[in-house]
mmCIF file of C-alpha atoms in Angstrom:
data_model
loop_
_atom_site.group_PDB
_atom_site.id
_atom_site.type_symbol
_atom_site.label_atom_id
_atom_site.label_comp_id
_atom_site.label_asym_id
_atom_site.label_seq_id
_atom_site.Cartn_x
_atom_site.Cartn_y
_atom_site.Cartn_z
ATOM 1 C CA MET S 74 120.870 113.692 75.477
ATOM 2 C CA GLY S 75 120.901 117.596 75.940
ATOM 3 C CA ASP S 76 118.137 119.931 76.942
ATOM 4 C CA ASP S 77 114.714 119.142 76.048
ATOM 5 C CA VAL S 78 111.621 121.471 75.954
ATOM 6 C CA ARG S 79 108.198 119.994 76.670
ATOM 7 C CA ALA S 80 105.093 121.504 78.283
ATOM 8 C CA GLY S 81 106.808 124.902 78.047
ATOM 9 C CA LEU S 82 109.610 123.535 80.481
ATOM 10 C CA LYS S 83 113.331 123.095 79.748
ATOM 11 C CA PHE S 84 114.555 119.939 81.039
ATOM 12 C CA SER S 85 118.422 119.364 81.521
ATOM 13 C CA SER S 86 120.760 116.405 82.482
ATOM 14 C CA LEU S 87 118.141 113.860 81.303
ATOM 15 C CA ASP S 88 120.809 111.073 80.836
ATOM 16 C CA SER S 89 122.187 111.508 84.324
ATOM 17 C CA PRO S 90 121.584 108.634 86.702
ATOM 18 C CA LEU S 91 118.560 109.100 88.879
ATOM 19 C CA PHE S 92 120.096 107.661 92.070
ATOM 20 C CA ASP S 93 122.367 104.837 93.162
ATOM 21 C CA GLY S 94 120.521 101.579 92.416
ATOM 22 C CA ALA S 95 117.673 103.276 90.451
ATOM 23 C CA GLU S 96 118.724 101.598 87.167
ATOM 24 C CA SER S 97 117.131 104.677 85.495
ATOM 25 C CA THR S 98 118.012 108.020 84.523
ATOM 26 C CA LYS S 99 116.451 111.433 85.167
ATOM 27 C CA GLY S 100 114.951 111.321 81.764
ATOM 28 C CA ASP S 101 113.155 108.085 82.586
ATOM 29 C CA LEU S 102 111.641 109.783 85.575
ATOM 30 C CA ILE S 103 110.309 112.653 83.309
ATOM 31 C CA ALA S 104 109.051 110.145 80.935
ATOM 32 C CA TYR S 105 107.255 108.283 83.583
ATOM 33 C CA LEU S 106 105.634 111.382 85.027
ATOM 34 C CA GLU S 107 104.637 112.633 81.541
ATOM 35 C CA ALA S 108 103.164 109.203 80.915
ATOM 36 C CA VAL S 109 101.085 108.814 84.213
ATOM 37 C CA GLY S 110 100.533 112.458 85.264
ATOM 38 C CA ASP S 111 97.102 112.613 84.194
ATOM 39 C CA ARG S 112 96.188 109.562 86.484
ATOM 40 C CA MET S 113 98.644 110.734 89.328
ATOM 41 C CA VAL S 114 97.549 114.312 89.649
ATOM 42 C CA PRO S 115 93.884 113.741 90.905
ATOM 43 C CA SER S 116 95.509 112.324 94.047
ATOM 44 C CA LEU S 117 97.698 115.251 94.655
ATOM 45 C CA ARG S 118 95.366 118.052 93.720
ATOM 46 C CA GLU S 119 94.235 120.461 96.438
ATOM 47 C CA ARG S 120 96.573 118.771 98.965
ATOM 48 C CA PRO S 121 99.765 120.210 100.455
ATOM 49 C CA LEU S 122 102.552 118.369 98.854
ATOM 50 C CA SER S 123 105.851 117.145 100.276
ATOM 51 C CA VAL S 124 108.396 115.701 97.838
ATOM 52 C CA VAL S 125 111.657 113.743 98.340
ATOM 53 C CA ARG S 126 114.417 114.855 96.161
ATOM 54 C CA VAL S 127 117.785 113.467 95.400
ATOM 55 C CA ARG S 128 120.733 115.226 94.002
ATOM 56 C CA PRO S 129 123.900 113.658 92.381
ATOM 57 C CA GLY S 130 126.259 112.600 95.127
ATOM 58 C CA GLN S 131 124.040 113.550 98.000
ATOM 59 C CA GLU S 132 121.537 111.987 100.308
ATOM 60 C CA SER S 133 117.871 112.341 99.500
ATOM 61 C CA PHE S 134 115.907 114.905 101.568
ATOM 62 C CA MET S 135 112.322 115.731 102.006
ATOM 63 C CA GLN S 136 111.275 119.136 100.774
ATOM 64 C CA LYS S 137 108.067 120.811 102.045
ATOM 65 C CA ASN S 138 108.886 124.516 101.884
ATOM 66 C CA LEU S 139 108.820 125.668 98.252
ATOM 67 C CA PRO S 140 112.304 127.106 97.276
ATOM 68 C CA LYS S 141 112.529 130.724 96.241
ATOM 69 C CA TYR S 142 113.208 130.018 92.670
ATOM 70 C CA THR S 143 109.822 128.181 92.239
ATOM 71 C CA PRO S 144 108.015 129.793 89.234
ATOM 72 C CA ASP S 145 105.095 131.849 90.083
ATOM 73 C CA TRP S 146 102.537 129.728 88.182
ATOM 74 C CA VAL S 147 103.107 126.911 90.709
ATOM 75 C CA PRO S 148 99.979 127.123 93.071
ATOM 76 C CA ARG S 149 100.759 127.126 96.712
ATOM 77 C CA VAL S 150 99.390 127.417 100.228
ATOM 78 C CA THR S 151 100.930 128.783 103.386
ATOM 79 C CA LEU S 152 100.221 126.562 106.635
ATOM 80 C CA TRP S 153 101.700 126.746 110.035
ATOM 81 C CA ALA S 154 103.937 123.736 110.846
ATOM 82 C CA GLY S 155 103.575 122.993 114.491
ATOM 83 C CA SER S 156 106.706 120.690 114.519
ATOM 84 C CA SER S 157 109.048 123.373 113.280
ATOM 85 C CA LYS S 158 107.157 126.308 114.765
ATOM 86 C CA ARG S 159 106.978 128.128 111.314
ATOM 87 C CA GLU S 160 104.986 128.936 108.217
ATOM 88 C CA VAL S 161 105.641 126.643 105.334
ATOM 89 C CA SER S 162 104.763 127.382 101.828
ATOM 90 C CA TYR S 163 103.468 124.157 100.321
ATOM 91 C CA ALA S 164 102.981 123.427 96.519
ATOM 92 C CA LEU S 165 99.679 122.313 95.208
ATOM 93 C CA CYS S 166 100.020 120.164 92.318
ATOM 94 C CA GLU S 167 96.909 120.901 90.110
ATOM 95 C CA ASP S 168 98.356 119.778 86.788
ATOM 96 C CA VAL S 169 100.907 117.715 84.947
ATOM 97 C CA ARG S 170 103.012 120.720 84.107
ATOM 98 C CA THR S 171 103.632 121.299 88.006
ATOM 99 C CA LEU S 172 104.350 117.663 88.274
ATOM 100 C CA LEU S 173 106.902 117.820 85.384
ATOM 101 C CA TRP S 174 108.497 120.979 86.955
ATOM 102 C CA PHE S 175 109.155 119.037 90.265
ATOM 103 C CA GLY S 176 110.501 116.060 88.280
ATOM 104 C CA ASN S 177 112.989 118.439 86.638
ATOM 105 C CA GLN S 178 114.161 119.331 90.273
ATOM 106 C CA ARG S 179 114.852 115.724 90.608
ATOM 107 C CA ALA S 180 111.739 115.101 93.040
ATOM 108 C CA VAL S 181 111.214 111.442 92.960
ATOM 109 C CA GLU S 182 108.628 110.753 95.831
ATOM 110 C CA TYR S 183 105.255 112.750 96.108
ATOM 111 C CA HIS S 184 103.597 112.592 99.669
ATOM 112 C CA VAL S 185 100.313 113.978 100.414
ATOM 113 C CA THR S 186 98.127 114.769 103.300
ATOM 114 C CA LEU S 187 94.706 113.118 104.024
ATOM 115 C CA LEU S 188 92.936 116.580 104.251
ATOM 116 C CA THR S 189 92.964 119.053 101.488
ATOM 117 C CA ALA S 190 94.519 122.464 102.113
ATOM 118 C CA ASP S 191 91.452 124.176 103.227
ATOM 119 C CA GLY S 192 90.648 121.612 105.845
ATOM 120 C CA LEU S 193 94.203 121.851 107.082
ATOM 121 C CA ALA S 194 94.110 125.501 107.643
ATOM 122 C CA ASP S 195 92.554 125.099 111.171
ATOM 123 C CA TYR S 196 92.258 121.303 111.329
ATOM 124 C CA SER S 197 88.509 121.765 111.047
ATOM 125 C CA GLY S 198 88.250 119.744 107.619
ATOM 126 C CA SER S 199 87.203 116.127 107.086
ATOM 127 C CA PRO S 200 89.821 113.535 105.997
ATOM 128 C CA THR S 201 88.891 112.205 102.695
ATOM 129 C CA HIS S 202 90.190 108.718 103.447
ATOM 130 C CA LEU S 203 91.187 106.341 106.214
ATOM 131 C CA VAL S 204 94.538 104.810 105.541
ATOM 132 C CA LEU S 205 96.074 101.572 106.946
ATOM 133 C CA ASP S 206 99.623 101.023 106.271
ATOM 134 C CA ILE S 207 100.943 97.492 106.422
ATOM 135 C CA ASP S 208 104.726 96.846 106.976
ATOM 136 C CA PRO S 209 106.318 93.423 107.150
ATOM 137 C CA ALA S 210 108.494 92.376 109.913
ATOM 138 C CA PRO S 211 112.322 92.570 109.136
ATOM 139 C CA ASP S 212 113.370 89.773 106.496
ATOM 140 C CA GLN S 213 109.970 88.671 106.115
ATOM 141 C CA PRO S 214 108.536 87.947 102.668
ATOM 142 C CA PHE S 215 105.773 89.946 100.981
ATOM 143 C CA GLY S 216 103.330 87.178 101.703
ATOM 144 C CA GLN S 217 103.235 88.267 105.283
ATOM 145 C CA VAL S 218 101.936 91.663 104.124
ATOM 146 C CA VAL S 219 99.329 89.860 101.862
ATOM 147 C CA ALA S 220 98.003 87.790 104.589
ATOM 148 C CA ALA S 221 97.761 90.970 107.038
ATOM 149 C CA ALA S 222 95.955 92.916 104.296
ATOM 150 C CA GLU S 223 93.354 90.115 104.119
ATOM 151 C CA LEU S 224 92.720 90.650 107.867
ATOM 152 C CA ILE S 225 92.071 94.372 107.393
ATOM 153 C CA HIS S 226 89.851 93.407 104.225
ATOM 154 C CA GLN S 227 87.963 91.012 106.402
ATOM 155 C CA ALA S 228 87.480 93.481 109.254
ATOM 156 C CA LEU S 229 86.264 96.292 106.891
ATOM 157 C CA THR S 230 83.879 93.858 105.128
ATOM 158 C CA ALA S 231 82.385 92.927 108.477
ATOM 159 C CA ASP S 232 81.340 96.315 109.201
ATOM 160 C CA GLY S 233 79.956 97.027 105.874
ATOM 161 C CA LEU S 234 83.099 99.034 104.551
ATOM 162 C CA ALA S 235 85.321 98.721 101.411
ATOM 163 C CA GLY S 236 88.802 99.904 100.573
ATOM 164 C CA ALA S 237 91.365 99.902 97.770
ATOM 165 C CA VAL S 238 94.702 98.553 98.030
ATOM 166 C CA LYS S 239 98.164 99.655 96.603
ATOM 167 C CA THR S 240 101.758 98.863 97.104
ATOM 168 C CA SER S 241 103.670 101.301 99.095
ATOM 169 C CA GLY S 242 106.453 101.255 96.394
ATOM 170 C CA SER S 243 108.525 99.690 99.296
ATOM 171 C CA LYS S 244 107.897 96.539 101.130
ATOM 172 C CA GLY S 245 104.351 97.201 102.353
ATOM 173 C CA VAL S 246 100.771 98.033 101.208
ATOM 174 C CA HIS S 247 98.261 100.900 101.864
ATOM 175 C CA ILE S 248 94.600 100.392 102.200
ATOM 176 C CA PHE S 249 92.473 103.463 101.381
ATOM 177 C CA VAL S 250 88.716 103.723 102.750
ATOM 178 C CA PRO S 251 87.153 106.671 101.141
ATOM 179 C CA LEU S 252 84.912 108.813 103.634
ATOM 180 C CA ARG S 253 81.969 110.934 103.055
ATOM 181 C CA PRO S 254 82.325 114.667 104.125
ATOM 182 C CA GLY S 255 81.661 115.458 107.811
ATOM 183 C CA VAL S 256 83.786 112.937 109.538
ATOM 184 C CA ASN S 257 85.960 114.945 112.125
ATOM 185 C CA LEU S 258 89.418 114.034 112.775
ATOM 186 C CA GLU S 259 89.273 112.437 116.088
ATOM 187 C CA ASP S 260 86.508 110.160 114.832
ATOM 188 C CA ALA S 261 88.546 109.193 111.821
ATOM 189 C CA ALA S 262 91.704 108.384 113.679
ATOM 190 C CA ALA S 263 89.519 106.385 116.260
ATOM 191 C CA ALA S 264 88.070 104.371 113.400
ATOM 192 C CA THR S 265 91.359 103.605 111.888
ATOM 193 C CA ARG S 266 92.650 102.345 115.351
ATOM 194 C CA ALA S 267 89.525 100.083 115.759
ATOM 195 C CA ILE S 268 89.966 98.618 112.164
ATOM 196 C CA ALA S 269 93.525 97.819 112.941
ATOM 197 C CA ALA S 270 92.549 96.163 116.296
ATOM 198 C CA ARG S 271 89.766 94.193 114.847
ATOM 199 C CA ALA S 272 92.198 92.779 112.274
ATOM 200 C CA GLU S 273 94.773 92.023 114.927
ATOM 201 C CA ARG S 274 92.207 90.072 116.885
ATOM 202 C CA LEU S 275 91.352 87.895 113.822
ATOM 203 C CA ASP S 276 95.002 86.427 113.841
ATOM 204 C CA PRO S 277 97.156 87.824 116.687
ATOM 205 C CA ALA S 278 99.822 85.321 115.845
ATOM 206 C CA LEU S 279 100.448 87.032 112.401
ATOM 207 C CA ALA S 280 99.653 90.653 113.066
ATOM 208 C CA THR S 281 100.225 93.320 115.716
ATOM 209 C CA THR S 282 99.232 96.926 116.292
ATOM 210 C CA ALA S 283 102.458 97.461 118.781
ATOM 211 C CA PHE S 284 103.840 100.685 117.788
ATOM 212 C CA ILE S 285 107.257 100.197 119.531
ATOM 213 C CA ARG S 286 109.274 97.920 117.119
ATOM 214 C CA GLU S 287 110.919 95.710 119.815
ATOM 215 C CA ASP S 288 107.416 94.548 120.978
ATOM 216 C CA ARG S 289 106.322 93.316 117.515
ATOM 217 C CA GLY S 290 107.993 89.855 117.917
ATOM 218 C CA GLY S 291 108.520 89.209 114.108
ATOM 219 C CA LYS S 292 104.850 89.952 113.306
ATOM 220 C CA VAL S 293 103.572 92.206 110.572
ATOM 221 C CA PHE S 294 102.710 95.768 111.927
ATOM 222 C CA LEU S 295 99.354 97.191 111.397
ATOM 223 C CA ASP S 296 99.996 101.007 111.272
ATOM 224 C CA SER S 297 96.838 102.945 112.261
ATOM 225 C CA THR S 298 98.758 106.159 112.789
ATOM 226 C CA ARG S 299 98.156 107.753 109.321
ATOM 227 C CA ALA S 300 95.585 110.329 110.515
ATOM 228 C CA GLY S 301 95.281 114.000 111.054
ATOM 229 C CA GLY S 302 97.928 116.016 109.391
ATOM 230 C CA ALA S 303 99.963 112.885 108.548
ATOM 231 C CA THR S 304 101.115 112.186 104.984
ATOM 232 C CA VAL S 305 101.142 109.054 102.715
ATOM 233 C CA VAL S 306 102.885 108.432 99.391
ATOM 234 C CA SER S 307 100.571 109.124 96.612
ATOM 235 C CA VAL S 308 99.348 106.272 94.242
ATOM 236 C CA TYR S 309 101.746 105.968 91.263
ATOM 237 C CA SER S 310 104.517 107.913 93.013
ATOM 238 C CA PRO S 311 107.969 106.700 92.427
ATOM 239 C CA ARG S 312 110.083 105.642 95.340
ATOM 240 C CA ILE S 313 113.881 106.143 96.009
ATOM 241 C CA ARG S 314 114.197 102.316 96.289
ATOM 242 C CA PRO S 315 116.254 99.883 94.401
ATOM 243 C CA GLY S 316 114.915 99.601 90.780
ATOM 244 C CA ALA S 317 112.851 102.986 91.148
ATOM 245 C CA THR S 318 109.697 101.275 92.168
ATOM 246 C CA VAL S 319 106.425 102.891 92.171
ATOM 247 C CA SER S 320 103.445 102.809 94.466
ATOM 248 C CA PHE S 321 100.851 100.733 92.257
ATOM 249 C CA PRO S 322 97.244 99.820 92.584
ATOM 250 C CA VAL S 323 96.303 96.123 92.675
ATOM 251 C CA SER S 324 92.958 94.598 93.020
ATOM 252 C CA TRP S 325 92.304 92.287 96.169
ATOM 253 C CA ALA S 326 92.131 89.231 93.888
ATOM 254 C CA ASP S 327 95.582 90.001 92.477
ATOM 255 C CA LEU S 328 97.304 90.879 95.627
ATOM 256 C CA PRO S 329 98.485 87.395 96.469
ATOM 257 C CA SER S 330 100.121 86.839 93.189
ATOM 258 C CA ILE S 331 102.079 90.126 92.708
ATOM 259 C CA ASP S 332 105.607 91.134 93.488
ATOM 260 C CA PRO S 333 105.948 94.758 94.482
ATOM 261 C CA HIS S 334 109.326 94.932 92.917
ATOM 262 C CA ASP S 335 107.735 94.437 89.404
ATOM 263 C CA PHE S 336 106.313 97.927 89.392
ATOM 264 C CA THR S 337 108.878 100.530 88.263
ATOM 265 C CA ILE S 338 109.001 103.857 86.526
ATOM 266 C CA ARG S 339 110.220 101.805 83.373
ATOM 267 C CA THR S 340 107.263 98.975 83.588
ATOM 268 C CA ALA S 341 104.298 100.698 85.003
ATOM 269 C CA PRO S 342 103.291 102.910 82.109
ATOM 270 C CA GLU S 343 102.955 99.640 79.847
ATOM 271 C CA LEU S 344 101.228 97.837 82.633
ATOM 272 C CA LEU S 345 98.576 100.771 82.998
ATOM 273 C CA GLY S 346 98.007 101.242 79.327
ATOM 274 C CA ASP S 347 95.136 103.878 79.055
ATOM 275 C CA ARG S 348 93.590 102.599 82.330
ATOM 276 C CA ASP S 349 93.465 104.048 85.793
ATOM 277 C CA PRO S 350 93.000 101.068 88.091
ATOM 278 C CA TRP S 351 93.177 103.303 91.248
ATOM 279 C CA ALA S 352 90.217 105.223 90.264
ATOM 280 C CA GLU S 353 88.377 101.962 89.036
ATOM 281 C CA ALA S 354 89.003 100.259 92.301
ATOM 282 C CA MET S 355 88.209 103.129 94.714
ATOM 283 C CA PRO S 356 84.832 102.511 96.342
ATOM 284 C CA GLU S 357 82.227 105.273 96.703
ATOM 285 C CA PRO S 358 82.762 107.507 99.900
ATOM 286 C CA GLN S 359 81.267 105.749 103.011
ATOM 287 C CA SER S 360 80.116 106.714 106.394
ATOM 288 C CA LEU S 361 81.580 105.325 109.534
ATOM 289 C CA PRO S 362 79.760 102.902 111.681
ATOM 290 C CA ALA S 363 79.170 104.167 115.178
ATOM 291 C CA ASP S 364 80.376 101.004 116.819
ATOM 292 C CA LEU S 365 83.589 101.332 114.939
ATOM 293 C CA ILE S 366 84.211 104.959 116.168
ATOM 294 C CA ALA S 367 83.149 104.220 119.834
ATOM 295 C CA GLU S 368 85.680 101.244 120.047
ATOM 296 C CA GLY S 369 88.431 103.467 118.528
ATOM 297 C CA HIS S 370 87.960 106.117 121.176
ATOM 298 C CA THR S 371 88.718 103.283 123.943
ATOM 299 C CA ILE S 372 92.186 102.549 122.239
ATOM 300 C CA PRO S 373 95.041 104.758 123.106
ATOM 301 C CA VAL S 374 96.725 106.863 120.389
ATOM 302 C CA ALA S 375 99.667 104.642 119.392
ATOM 303 C CA ARG S 376 102.383 107.326 119.307
ATOM 304 C CA VAL S 377 101.250 108.789 122.890
ATOM 305 C CA GLN S 378 101.047 105.368 124.346
ATOM 306 C CA ALA S 379 104.536 104.731 122.884
ATOM 307 C CA MET S 380 105.887 107.719 124.214
ATOM 308 C CA HIS S 381 104.645 107.202 127.709
ATOM 309 C CA GLU S 382 105.842 103.447 127.633
ATOM 310 C CA GLY S 383 109.309 104.583 126.368
ATOM 311 C CA LYS S 384 109.607 106.879 129.400
ATOM 312 C CA ARG S 385 108.508 104.154 131.711
ATOM 313 C CA ARG S 386 111.068 101.694 130.394
ATOM 314 C CA ALA S 387 113.836 104.282 130.538
ATOM 315 C CA ARG S 388 112.920 104.908 134.210
ATOM 316 C CA ALA S 389 112.904 101.214 135.010
ATOM 317 C CA ARG S 390 116.294 100.744 133.364
ATOM 318 C CA ARG S 391 117.606 103.641 135.411
ATOM 319 C CA GLU S 392 116.191 102.106 138.601
ATOM 320 C CA ASN S 393 117.737 98.715 137.984
#
């Protein structure tokens, strides 16, 4: 297969393997993005985009800063990155053409922030969603994730909230709770911690909020740290995983019976047909109950707590 011109873009090397274990080509990636792009772009739009690219014979790498050869027509926003102490020029993927351009650069994964670009400029904006990320313990089946997701579902329902669930494209699931405008970052992060804590209390033998891996004891991890400027892989995004799986929406009723490996860049378009199950499943934006926010503010921030605990354990080891 030679060069191909679509959407005003020239695609090349379409018959080259996408990555080791993908069982797909670069052409398969472009065809997938073309097929689902109209349903994927709404979750990317107005959000600073980070992509994970993979070049032949190289390790995959995350790209935040747009390369100099990026076409002028690709929208972008410049934001200060505190971690790297520099300004970063992020893409804004506003249309399928931009998505296909990234695909031609061998961008496989698409990660977005929970705030729009305007809200991230000075962190004054409101997150559009709360996100709970559920990861199984090593060597545990997907059923462990399903059971933990149901705990989150119960905790949300008990507080009058509703969320939509999707596979992560890897071993876990993401639960999205859409928010009404006006929730500040600290309250949103606190509410996320409280939901995870309430779910943990429903079955502490199954689930844990322990951020330090060695403290989890084979339990499934309820990750409540996707807040603020954190990113999450977009719905419908492919992943650099065996079989080129994708992050795929599922209904709560169907979650116990699915295998996340069944959703790949080759199978997903046919499974979707003309539908957009993510848009169909997403509840209306909601307000956060005051009791949830209040409880969350009593729970330490996991990363900060883990950092202090790590230092304490290192000090104890030195003393011993």
